Structures are given as C-alpha cells and as structure tokens.
mmCIF file of N, CA, C and O in Angstrom:
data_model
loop_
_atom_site.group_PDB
_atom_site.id
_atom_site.type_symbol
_atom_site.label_atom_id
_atom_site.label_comp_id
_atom_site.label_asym_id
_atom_site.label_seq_id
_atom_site.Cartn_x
_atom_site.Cartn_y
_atom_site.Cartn_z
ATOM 1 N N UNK A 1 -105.858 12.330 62.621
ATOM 2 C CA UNK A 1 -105.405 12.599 63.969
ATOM 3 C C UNK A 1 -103.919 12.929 63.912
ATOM 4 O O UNK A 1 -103.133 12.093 63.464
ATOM 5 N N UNK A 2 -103.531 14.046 64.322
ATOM 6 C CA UNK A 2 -102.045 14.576 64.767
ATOM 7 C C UNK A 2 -101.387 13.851 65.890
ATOM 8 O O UNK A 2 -101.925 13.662 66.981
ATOM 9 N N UNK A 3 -99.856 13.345 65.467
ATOM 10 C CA UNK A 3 -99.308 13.296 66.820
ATOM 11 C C UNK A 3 -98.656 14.477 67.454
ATOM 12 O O UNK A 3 -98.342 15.378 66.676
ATOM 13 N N UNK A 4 -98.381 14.653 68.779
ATOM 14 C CA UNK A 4 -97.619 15.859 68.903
ATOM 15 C C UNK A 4 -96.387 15.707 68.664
ATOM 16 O O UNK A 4 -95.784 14.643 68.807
ATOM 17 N N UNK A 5 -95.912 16.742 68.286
ATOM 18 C CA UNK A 5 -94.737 16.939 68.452
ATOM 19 C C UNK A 5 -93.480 16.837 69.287
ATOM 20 O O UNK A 5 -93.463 17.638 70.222
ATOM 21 N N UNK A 6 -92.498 16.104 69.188
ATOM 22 C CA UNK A 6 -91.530 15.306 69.958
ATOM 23 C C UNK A 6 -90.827 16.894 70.371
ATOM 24 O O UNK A 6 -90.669 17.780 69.532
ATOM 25 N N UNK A 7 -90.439 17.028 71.895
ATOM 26 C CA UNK A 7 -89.906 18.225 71.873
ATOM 27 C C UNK A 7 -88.279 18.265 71.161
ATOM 28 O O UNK A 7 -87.569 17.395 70.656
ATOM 29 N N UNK A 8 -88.121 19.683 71.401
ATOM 30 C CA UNK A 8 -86.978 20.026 70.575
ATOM 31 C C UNK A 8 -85.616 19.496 71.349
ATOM 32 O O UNK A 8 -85.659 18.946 72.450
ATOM 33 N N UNK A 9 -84.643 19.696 70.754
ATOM 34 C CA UNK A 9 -83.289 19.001 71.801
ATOM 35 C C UNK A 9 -83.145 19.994 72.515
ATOM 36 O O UNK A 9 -82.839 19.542 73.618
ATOM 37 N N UNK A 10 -83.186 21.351 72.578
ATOM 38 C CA UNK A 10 -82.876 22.266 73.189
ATOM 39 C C UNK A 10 -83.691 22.142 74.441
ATOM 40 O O UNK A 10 -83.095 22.110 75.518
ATOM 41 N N UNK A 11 -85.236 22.054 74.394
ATOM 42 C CA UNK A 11 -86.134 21.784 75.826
ATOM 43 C C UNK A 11 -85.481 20.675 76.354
ATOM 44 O O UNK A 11 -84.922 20.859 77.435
ATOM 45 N N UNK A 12 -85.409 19.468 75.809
ATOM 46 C CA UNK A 12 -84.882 18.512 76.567
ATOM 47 C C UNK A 12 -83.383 18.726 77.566
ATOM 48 O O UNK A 12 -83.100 18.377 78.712
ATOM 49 N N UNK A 13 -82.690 19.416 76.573
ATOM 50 C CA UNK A 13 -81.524 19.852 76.916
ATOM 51 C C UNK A 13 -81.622 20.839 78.222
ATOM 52 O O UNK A 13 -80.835 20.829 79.169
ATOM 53 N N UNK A 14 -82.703 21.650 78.071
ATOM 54 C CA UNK A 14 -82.637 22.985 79.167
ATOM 55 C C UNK A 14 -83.432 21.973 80.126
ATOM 56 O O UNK A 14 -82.659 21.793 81.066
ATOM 57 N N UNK A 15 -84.771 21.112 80.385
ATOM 58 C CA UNK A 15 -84.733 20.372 81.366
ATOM 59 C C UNK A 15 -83.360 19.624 82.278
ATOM 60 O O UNK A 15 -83.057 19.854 83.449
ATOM 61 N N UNK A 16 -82.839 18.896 81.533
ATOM 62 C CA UNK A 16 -81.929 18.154 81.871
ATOM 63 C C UNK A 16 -81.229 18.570 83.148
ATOM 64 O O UNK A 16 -81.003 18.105 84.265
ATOM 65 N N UNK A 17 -80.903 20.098 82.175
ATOM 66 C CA UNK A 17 -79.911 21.243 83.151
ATOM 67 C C UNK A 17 -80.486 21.947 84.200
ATOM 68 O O UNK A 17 -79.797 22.455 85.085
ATOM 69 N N UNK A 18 -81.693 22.015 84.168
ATOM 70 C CA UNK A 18 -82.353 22.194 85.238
ATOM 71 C C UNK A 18 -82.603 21.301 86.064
ATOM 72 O O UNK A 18 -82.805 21.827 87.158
ATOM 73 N N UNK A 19 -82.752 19.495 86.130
ATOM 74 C CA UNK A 19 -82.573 18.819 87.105
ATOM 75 C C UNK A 19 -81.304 18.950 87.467
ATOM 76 O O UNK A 19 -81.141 19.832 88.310
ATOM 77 N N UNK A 20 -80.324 18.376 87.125
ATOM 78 C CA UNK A 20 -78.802 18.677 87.389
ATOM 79 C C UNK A 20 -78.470 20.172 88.375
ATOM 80 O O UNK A 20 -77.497 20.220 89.128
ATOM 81 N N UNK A 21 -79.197 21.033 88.253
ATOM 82 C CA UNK A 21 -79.134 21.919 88.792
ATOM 83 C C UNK A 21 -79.325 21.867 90.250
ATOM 84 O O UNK A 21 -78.639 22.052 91.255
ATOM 85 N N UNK A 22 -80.765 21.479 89.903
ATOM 86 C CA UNK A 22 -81.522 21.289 91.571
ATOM 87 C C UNK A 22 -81.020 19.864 92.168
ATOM 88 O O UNK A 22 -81.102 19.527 93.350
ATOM 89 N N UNK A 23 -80.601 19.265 91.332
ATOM 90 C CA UNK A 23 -79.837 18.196 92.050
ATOM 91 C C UNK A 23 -78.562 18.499 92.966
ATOM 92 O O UNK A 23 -78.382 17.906 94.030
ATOM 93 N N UNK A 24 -77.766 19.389 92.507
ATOM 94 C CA UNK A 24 -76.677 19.650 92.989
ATOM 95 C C UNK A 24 -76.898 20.544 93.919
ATOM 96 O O UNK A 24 -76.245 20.380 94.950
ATOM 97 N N UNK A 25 -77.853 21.743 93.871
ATOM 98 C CA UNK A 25 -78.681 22.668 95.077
ATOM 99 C C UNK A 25 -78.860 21.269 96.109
ATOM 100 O O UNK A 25 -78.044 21.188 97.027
ATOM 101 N N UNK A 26 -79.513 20.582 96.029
ATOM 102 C CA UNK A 26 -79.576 19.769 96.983
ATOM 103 C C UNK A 26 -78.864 18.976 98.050
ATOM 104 O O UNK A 26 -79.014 18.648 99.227
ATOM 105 N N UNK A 27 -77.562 18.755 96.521
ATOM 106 C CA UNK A 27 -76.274 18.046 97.870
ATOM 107 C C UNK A 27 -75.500 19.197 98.431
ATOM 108 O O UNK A 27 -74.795 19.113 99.436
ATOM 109 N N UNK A 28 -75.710 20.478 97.584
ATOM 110 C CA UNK A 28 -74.802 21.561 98.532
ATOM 111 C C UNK A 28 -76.084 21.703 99.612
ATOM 112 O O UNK A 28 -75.631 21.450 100.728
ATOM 113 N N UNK A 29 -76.933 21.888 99.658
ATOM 114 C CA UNK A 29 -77.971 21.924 101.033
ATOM 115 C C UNK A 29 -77.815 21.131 102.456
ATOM 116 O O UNK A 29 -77.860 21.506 103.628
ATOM 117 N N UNK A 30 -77.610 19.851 101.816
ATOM 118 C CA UNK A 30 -77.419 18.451 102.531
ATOM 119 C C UNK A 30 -76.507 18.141 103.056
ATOM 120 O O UNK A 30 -76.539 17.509 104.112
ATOM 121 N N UNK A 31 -74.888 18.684 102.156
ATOM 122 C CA UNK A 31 -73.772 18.552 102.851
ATOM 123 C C UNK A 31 -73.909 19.994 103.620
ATOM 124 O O UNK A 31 -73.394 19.626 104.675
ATOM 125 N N UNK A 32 -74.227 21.343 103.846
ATOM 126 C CA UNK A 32 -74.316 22.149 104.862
ATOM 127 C C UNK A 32 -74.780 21.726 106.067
ATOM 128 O O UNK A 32 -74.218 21.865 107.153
ATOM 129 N N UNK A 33 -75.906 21.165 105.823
ATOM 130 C CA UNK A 33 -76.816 20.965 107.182
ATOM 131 C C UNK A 33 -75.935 19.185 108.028
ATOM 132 O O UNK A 33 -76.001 18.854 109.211
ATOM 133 N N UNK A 34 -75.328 18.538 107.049
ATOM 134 C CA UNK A 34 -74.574 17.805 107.538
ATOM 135 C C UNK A 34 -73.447 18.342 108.331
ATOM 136 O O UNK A 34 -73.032 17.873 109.391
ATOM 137 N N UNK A 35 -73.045 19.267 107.770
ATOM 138 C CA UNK A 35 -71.762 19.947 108.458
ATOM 139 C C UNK A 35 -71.591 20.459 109.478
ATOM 140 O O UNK A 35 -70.665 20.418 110.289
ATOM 141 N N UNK A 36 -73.260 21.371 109.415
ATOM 142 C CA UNK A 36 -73.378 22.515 110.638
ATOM 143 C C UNK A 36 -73.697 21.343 111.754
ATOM 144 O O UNK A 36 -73.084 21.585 112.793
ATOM 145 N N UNK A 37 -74.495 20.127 111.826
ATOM 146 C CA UNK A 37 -74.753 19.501 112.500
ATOM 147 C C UNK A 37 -73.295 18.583 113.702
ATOM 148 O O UNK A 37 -73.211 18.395 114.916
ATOM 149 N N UNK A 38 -72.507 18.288 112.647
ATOM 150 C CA UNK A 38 -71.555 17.235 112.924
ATOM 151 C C UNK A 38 -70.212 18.682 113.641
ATOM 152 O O UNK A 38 -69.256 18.501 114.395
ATOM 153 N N UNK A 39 -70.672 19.893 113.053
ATOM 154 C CA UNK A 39 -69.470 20.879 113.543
ATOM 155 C C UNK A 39 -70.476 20.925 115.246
ATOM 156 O O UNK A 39 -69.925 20.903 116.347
ATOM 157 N N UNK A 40 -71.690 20.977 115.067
ATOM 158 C CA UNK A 40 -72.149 21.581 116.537
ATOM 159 C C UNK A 40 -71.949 20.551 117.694
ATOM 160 O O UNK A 40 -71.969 20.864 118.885
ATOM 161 N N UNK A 41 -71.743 19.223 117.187
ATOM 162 C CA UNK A 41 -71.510 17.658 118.263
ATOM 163 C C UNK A 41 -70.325 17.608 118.196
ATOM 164 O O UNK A 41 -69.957 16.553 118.711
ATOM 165 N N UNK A 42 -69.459 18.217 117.814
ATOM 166 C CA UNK A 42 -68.020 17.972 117.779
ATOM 167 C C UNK A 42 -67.521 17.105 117.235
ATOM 168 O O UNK A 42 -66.453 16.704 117.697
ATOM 169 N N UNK A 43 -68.019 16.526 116.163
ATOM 170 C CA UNK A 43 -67.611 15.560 115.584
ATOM 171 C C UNK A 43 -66.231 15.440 115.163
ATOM 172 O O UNK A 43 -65.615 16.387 114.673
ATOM 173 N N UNK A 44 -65.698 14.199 115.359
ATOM 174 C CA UNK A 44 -64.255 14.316 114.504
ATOM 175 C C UNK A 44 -64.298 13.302 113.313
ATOM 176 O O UNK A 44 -65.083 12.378 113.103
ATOM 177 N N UNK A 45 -63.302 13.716 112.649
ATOM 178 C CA UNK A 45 -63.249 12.888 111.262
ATOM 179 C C UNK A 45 -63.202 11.098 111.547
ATOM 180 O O UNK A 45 -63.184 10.235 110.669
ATOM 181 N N UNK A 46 -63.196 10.987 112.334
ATOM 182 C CA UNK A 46 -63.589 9.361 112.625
ATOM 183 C C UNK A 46 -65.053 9.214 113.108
ATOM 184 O O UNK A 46 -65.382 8.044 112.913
ATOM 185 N N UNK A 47 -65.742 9.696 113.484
ATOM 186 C CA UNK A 47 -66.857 9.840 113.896
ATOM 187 C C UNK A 47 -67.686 9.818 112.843
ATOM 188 O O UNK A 47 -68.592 8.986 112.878
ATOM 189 N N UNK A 48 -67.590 10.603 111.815
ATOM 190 C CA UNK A 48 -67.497 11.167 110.365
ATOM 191 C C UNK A 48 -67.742 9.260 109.471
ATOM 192 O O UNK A 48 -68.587 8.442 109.107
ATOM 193 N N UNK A 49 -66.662 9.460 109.536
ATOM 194 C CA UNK A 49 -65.926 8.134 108.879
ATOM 195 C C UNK A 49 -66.866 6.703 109.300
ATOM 196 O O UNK A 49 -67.032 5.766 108.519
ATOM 197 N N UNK A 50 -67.398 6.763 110.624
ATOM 198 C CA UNK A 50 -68.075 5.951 111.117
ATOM 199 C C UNK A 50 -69.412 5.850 111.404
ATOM 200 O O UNK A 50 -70.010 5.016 112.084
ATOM 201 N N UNK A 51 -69.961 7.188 110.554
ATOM 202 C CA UNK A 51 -71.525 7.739 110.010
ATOM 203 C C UNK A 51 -71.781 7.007 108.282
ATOM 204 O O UNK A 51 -72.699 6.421 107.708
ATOM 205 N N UNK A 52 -70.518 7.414 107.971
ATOM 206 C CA UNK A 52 -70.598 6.675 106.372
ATOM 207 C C UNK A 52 -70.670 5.219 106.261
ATOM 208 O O UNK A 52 -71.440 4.450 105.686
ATOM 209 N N UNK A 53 -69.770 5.099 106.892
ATOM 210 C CA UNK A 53 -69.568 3.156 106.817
ATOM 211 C C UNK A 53 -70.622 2.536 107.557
ATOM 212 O O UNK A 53 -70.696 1.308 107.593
ATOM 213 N N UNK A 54 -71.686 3.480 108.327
ATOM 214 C CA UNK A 54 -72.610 2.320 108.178
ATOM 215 C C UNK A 54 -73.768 2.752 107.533
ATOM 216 O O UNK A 54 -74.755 2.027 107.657
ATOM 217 N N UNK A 55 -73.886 3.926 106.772
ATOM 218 C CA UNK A 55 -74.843 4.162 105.759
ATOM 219 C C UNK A 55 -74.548 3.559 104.922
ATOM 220 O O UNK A 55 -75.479 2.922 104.429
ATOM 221 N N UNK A 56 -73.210 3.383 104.283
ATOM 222 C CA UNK A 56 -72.950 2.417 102.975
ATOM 223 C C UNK A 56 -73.403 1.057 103.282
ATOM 224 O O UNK A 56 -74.186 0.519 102.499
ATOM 225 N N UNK A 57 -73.015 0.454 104.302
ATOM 226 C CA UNK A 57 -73.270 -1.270 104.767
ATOM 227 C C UNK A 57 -74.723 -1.152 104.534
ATOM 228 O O UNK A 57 -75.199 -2.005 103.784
ATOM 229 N N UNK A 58 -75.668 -0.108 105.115
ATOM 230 C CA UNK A 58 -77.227 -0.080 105.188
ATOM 231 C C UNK A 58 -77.751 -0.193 103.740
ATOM 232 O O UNK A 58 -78.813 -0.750 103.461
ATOM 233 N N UNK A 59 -76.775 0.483 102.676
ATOM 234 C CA UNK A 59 -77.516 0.804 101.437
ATOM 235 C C UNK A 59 -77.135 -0.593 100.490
ATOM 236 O O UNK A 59 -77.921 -0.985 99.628
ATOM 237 N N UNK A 60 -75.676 -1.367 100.799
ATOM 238 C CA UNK A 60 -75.546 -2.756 100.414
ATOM 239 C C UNK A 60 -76.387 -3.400 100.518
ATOM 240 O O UNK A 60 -77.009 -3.892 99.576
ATOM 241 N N UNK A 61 -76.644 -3.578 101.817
ATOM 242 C CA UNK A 61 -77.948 -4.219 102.487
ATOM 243 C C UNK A 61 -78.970 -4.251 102.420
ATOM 244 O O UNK A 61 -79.548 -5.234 102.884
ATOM 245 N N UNK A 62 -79.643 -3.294 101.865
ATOM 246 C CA UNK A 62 -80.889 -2.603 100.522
ATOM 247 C C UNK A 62 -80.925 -3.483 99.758
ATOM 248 O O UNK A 62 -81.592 -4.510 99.637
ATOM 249 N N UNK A 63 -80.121 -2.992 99.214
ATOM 250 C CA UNK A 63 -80.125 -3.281 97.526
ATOM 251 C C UNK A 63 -79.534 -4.881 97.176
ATOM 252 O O UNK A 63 -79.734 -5.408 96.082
ATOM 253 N N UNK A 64 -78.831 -5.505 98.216
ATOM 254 C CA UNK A 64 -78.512 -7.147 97.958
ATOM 255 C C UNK A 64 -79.828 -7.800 98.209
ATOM 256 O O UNK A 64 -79.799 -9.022 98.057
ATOM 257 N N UNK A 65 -80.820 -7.357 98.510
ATOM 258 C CA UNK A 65 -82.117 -8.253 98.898
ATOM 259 C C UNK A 65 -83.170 -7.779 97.543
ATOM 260 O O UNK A 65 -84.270 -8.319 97.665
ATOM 261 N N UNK A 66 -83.112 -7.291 96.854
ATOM 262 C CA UNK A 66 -83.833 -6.722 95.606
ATOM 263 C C UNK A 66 -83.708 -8.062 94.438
ATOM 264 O O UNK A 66 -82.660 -8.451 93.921
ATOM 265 N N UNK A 67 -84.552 -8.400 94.298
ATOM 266 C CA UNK A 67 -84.992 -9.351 93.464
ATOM 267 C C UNK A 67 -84.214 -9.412 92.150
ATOM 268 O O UNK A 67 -83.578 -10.424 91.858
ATOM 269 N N UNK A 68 -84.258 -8.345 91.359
ATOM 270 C CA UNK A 68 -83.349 -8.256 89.836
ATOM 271 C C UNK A 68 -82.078 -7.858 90.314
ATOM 272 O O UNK A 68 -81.966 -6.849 91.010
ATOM 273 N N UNK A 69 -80.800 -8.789 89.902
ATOM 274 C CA UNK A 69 -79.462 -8.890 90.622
ATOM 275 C C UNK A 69 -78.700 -7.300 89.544
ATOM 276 O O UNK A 69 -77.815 -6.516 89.886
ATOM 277 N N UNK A 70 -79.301 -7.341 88.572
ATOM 278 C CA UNK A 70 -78.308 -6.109 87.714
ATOM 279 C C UNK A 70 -79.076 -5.064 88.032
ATOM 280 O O UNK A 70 -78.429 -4.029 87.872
ATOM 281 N N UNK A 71 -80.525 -4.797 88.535
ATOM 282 C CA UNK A 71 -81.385 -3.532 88.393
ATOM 283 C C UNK A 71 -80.424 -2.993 90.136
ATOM 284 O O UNK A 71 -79.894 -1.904 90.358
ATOM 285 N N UNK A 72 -80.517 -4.338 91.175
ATOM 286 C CA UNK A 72 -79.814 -3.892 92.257
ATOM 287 C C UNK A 72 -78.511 -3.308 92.179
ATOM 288 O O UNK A 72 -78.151 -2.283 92.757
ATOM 289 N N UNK A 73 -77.971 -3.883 91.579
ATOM 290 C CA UNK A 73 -76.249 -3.930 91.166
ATOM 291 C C UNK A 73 -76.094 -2.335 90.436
ATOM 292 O O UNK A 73 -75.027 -1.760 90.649
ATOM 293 N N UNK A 74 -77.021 -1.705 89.682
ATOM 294 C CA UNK A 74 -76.773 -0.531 88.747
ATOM 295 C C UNK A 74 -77.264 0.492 90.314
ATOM 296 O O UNK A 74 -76.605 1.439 90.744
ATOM 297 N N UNK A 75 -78.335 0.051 90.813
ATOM 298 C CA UNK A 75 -78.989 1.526 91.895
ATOM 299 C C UNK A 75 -78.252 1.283 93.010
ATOM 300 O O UNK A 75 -78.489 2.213 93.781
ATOM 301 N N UNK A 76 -77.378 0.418 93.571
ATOM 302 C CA UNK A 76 -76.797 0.485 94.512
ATOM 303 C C UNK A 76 -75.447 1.163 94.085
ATOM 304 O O UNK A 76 -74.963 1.922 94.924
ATOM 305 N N UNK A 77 -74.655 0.976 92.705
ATOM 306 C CA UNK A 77 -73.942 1.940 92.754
ATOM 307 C C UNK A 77 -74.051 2.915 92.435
ATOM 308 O O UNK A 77 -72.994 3.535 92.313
ATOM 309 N N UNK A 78 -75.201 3.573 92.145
ATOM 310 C CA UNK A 78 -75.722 5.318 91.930
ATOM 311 C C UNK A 78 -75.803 5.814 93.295
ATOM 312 O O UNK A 78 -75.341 6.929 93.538
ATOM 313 N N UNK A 79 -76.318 5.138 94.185
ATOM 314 C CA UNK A 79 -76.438 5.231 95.286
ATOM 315 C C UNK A 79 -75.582 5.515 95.827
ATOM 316 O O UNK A 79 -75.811 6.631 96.293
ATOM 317 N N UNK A 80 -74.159 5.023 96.231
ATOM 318 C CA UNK A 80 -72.821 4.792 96.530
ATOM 319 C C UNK A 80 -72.409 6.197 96.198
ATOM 320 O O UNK A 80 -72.404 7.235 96.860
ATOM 321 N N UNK A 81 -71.984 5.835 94.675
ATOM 322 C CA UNK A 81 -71.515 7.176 94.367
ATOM 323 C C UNK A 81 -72.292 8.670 94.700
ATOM 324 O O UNK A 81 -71.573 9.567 95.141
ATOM 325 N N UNK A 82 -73.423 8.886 94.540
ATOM 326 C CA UNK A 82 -73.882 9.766 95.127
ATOM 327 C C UNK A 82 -73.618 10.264 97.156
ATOM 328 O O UNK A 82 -73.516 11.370 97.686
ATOM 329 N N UNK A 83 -73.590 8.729 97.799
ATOM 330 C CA UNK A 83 -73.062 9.259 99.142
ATOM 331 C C UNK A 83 -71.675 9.745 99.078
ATOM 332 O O UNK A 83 -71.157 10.668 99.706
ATOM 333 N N UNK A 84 -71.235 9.051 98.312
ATOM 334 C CA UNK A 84 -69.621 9.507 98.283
ATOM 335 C C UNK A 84 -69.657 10.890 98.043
ATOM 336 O O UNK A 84 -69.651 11.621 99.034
ATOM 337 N N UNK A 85 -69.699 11.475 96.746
ATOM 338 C CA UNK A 85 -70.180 12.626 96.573
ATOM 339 C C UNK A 85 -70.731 13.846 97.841
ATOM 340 O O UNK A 85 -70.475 15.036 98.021
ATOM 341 N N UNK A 86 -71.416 13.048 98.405
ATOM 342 C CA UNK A 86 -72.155 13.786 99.520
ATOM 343 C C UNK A 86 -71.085 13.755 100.641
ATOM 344 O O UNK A 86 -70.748 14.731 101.311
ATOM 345 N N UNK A 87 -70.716 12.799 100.723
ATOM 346 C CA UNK A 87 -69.376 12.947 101.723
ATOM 347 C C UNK A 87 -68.467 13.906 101.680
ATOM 348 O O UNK A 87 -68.384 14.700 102.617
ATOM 349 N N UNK A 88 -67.382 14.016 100.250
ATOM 350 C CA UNK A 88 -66.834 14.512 99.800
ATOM 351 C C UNK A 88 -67.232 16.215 100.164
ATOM 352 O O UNK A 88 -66.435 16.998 100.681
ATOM 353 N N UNK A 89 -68.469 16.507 99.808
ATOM 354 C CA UNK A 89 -68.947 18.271 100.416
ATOM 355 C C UNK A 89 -68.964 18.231 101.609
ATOM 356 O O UNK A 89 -68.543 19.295 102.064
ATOM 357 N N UNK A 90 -69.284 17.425 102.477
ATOM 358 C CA UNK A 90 -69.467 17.282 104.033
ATOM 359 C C UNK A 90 -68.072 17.762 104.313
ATOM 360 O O UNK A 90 -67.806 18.816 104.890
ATOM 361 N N UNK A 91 -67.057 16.739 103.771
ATOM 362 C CA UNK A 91 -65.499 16.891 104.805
ATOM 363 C C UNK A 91 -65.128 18.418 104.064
ATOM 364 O O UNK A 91 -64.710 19.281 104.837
ATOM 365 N N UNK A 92 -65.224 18.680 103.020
ATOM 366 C CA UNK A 92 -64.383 19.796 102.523
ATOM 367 C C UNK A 92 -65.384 21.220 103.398
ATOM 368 O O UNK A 92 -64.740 22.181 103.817
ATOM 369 N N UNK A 93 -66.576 21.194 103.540
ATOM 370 C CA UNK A 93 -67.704 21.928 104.590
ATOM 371 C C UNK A 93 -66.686 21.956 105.707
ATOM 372 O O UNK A 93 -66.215 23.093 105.672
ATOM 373 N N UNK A 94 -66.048 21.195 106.787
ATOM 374 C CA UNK A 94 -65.684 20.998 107.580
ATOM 375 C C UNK A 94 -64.503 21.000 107.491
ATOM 376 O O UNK A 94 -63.976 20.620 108.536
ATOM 377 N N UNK A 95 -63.704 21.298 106.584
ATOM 378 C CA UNK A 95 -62.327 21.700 105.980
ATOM 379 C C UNK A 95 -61.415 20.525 106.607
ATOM 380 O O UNK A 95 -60.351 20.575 107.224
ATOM 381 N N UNK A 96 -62.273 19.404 106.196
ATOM 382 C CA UNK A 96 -61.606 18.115 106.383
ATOM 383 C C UNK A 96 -60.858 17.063 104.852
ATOM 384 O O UNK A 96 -60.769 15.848 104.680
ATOM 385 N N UNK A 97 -60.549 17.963 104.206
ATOM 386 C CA UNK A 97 -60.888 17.132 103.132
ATOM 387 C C UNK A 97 -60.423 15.946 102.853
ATOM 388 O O UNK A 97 -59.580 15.489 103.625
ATOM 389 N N UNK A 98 -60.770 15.287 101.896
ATOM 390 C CA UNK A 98 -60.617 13.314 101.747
ATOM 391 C C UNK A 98 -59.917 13.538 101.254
ATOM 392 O O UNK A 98 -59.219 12.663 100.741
#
C-alpha cells in the first residue's frame, strides 16, 4: 500500500497566499461597506470610536467565558487584532485616520 504524497512547499505555499489573499479581499470589502454605511448616518469619529469599544468589550466577553484560559487568551487576541485592523481601513475609508 502507497502513502500519498505530502504536497510540495510550493502548493502549500501558493495555498497559503491564496487564503491571505481572500482574507484581505475581505477586510477591504468590510471596511468599504463599513464606511459607506457610517459616511451615509453621518457618523463622526466618536460615534466610530463608540462602535468599536463595544465590539471589543463584546469579544472580551466571548472569549473570558471559554473554558481553556490560553485557547481563549490566543483567539481573543486574533480577534482583537484583526478588529483593529478592520478599524484601521474603516477610518483611513473615511479619511479619518488613527
């Protein structure tokens, strides 16, 4: 009986770059439709400011009730950093930048 073959570094490599890809298609998507939204309510940068701070408190608040204290502790700050991130395209969308 054959095992298969472990792919090459290069497939792994060209996957990779292809999630990363569509990952980032995604937060430029996300911070647009955030933008166009918060530009059409008139939002101001405190308003802004006071959309984040309680998505972050919500996602603390997640993830402090999760049973494994380091599995919480590692996805709550992927989490984090990724809103941040997402923030970060939102205000500069809105030529607010942080």
């Amino acid at each position: 009986m054959s095992q298969a073959a472990p792919d090459s570094w290069d497939a792994v490599r060209a996957r990779v770059t292809a999630a990363i890809a569509r990952r980032d298609a995604a937060f430029a998507e996300t911070a647009t439709a955030w933008a166009r939204f918060a530009r059409a309510q008139g939002w101001s940068r405190d308003d802004l400011q006071a959309l984040w701070d309680g998505l972050t408190e919500d996602v603390v608040r997640r993830y402090t009730r999760e049973a494994d204290p380091a599995r919480s502790k590692l996805a709550r700050q992927e989490v984090l950093a990724a809103m941040a991130g997402l923030r970060e395209r939102v205000l500069k969308e809105l030529e607010l930048e942080p």
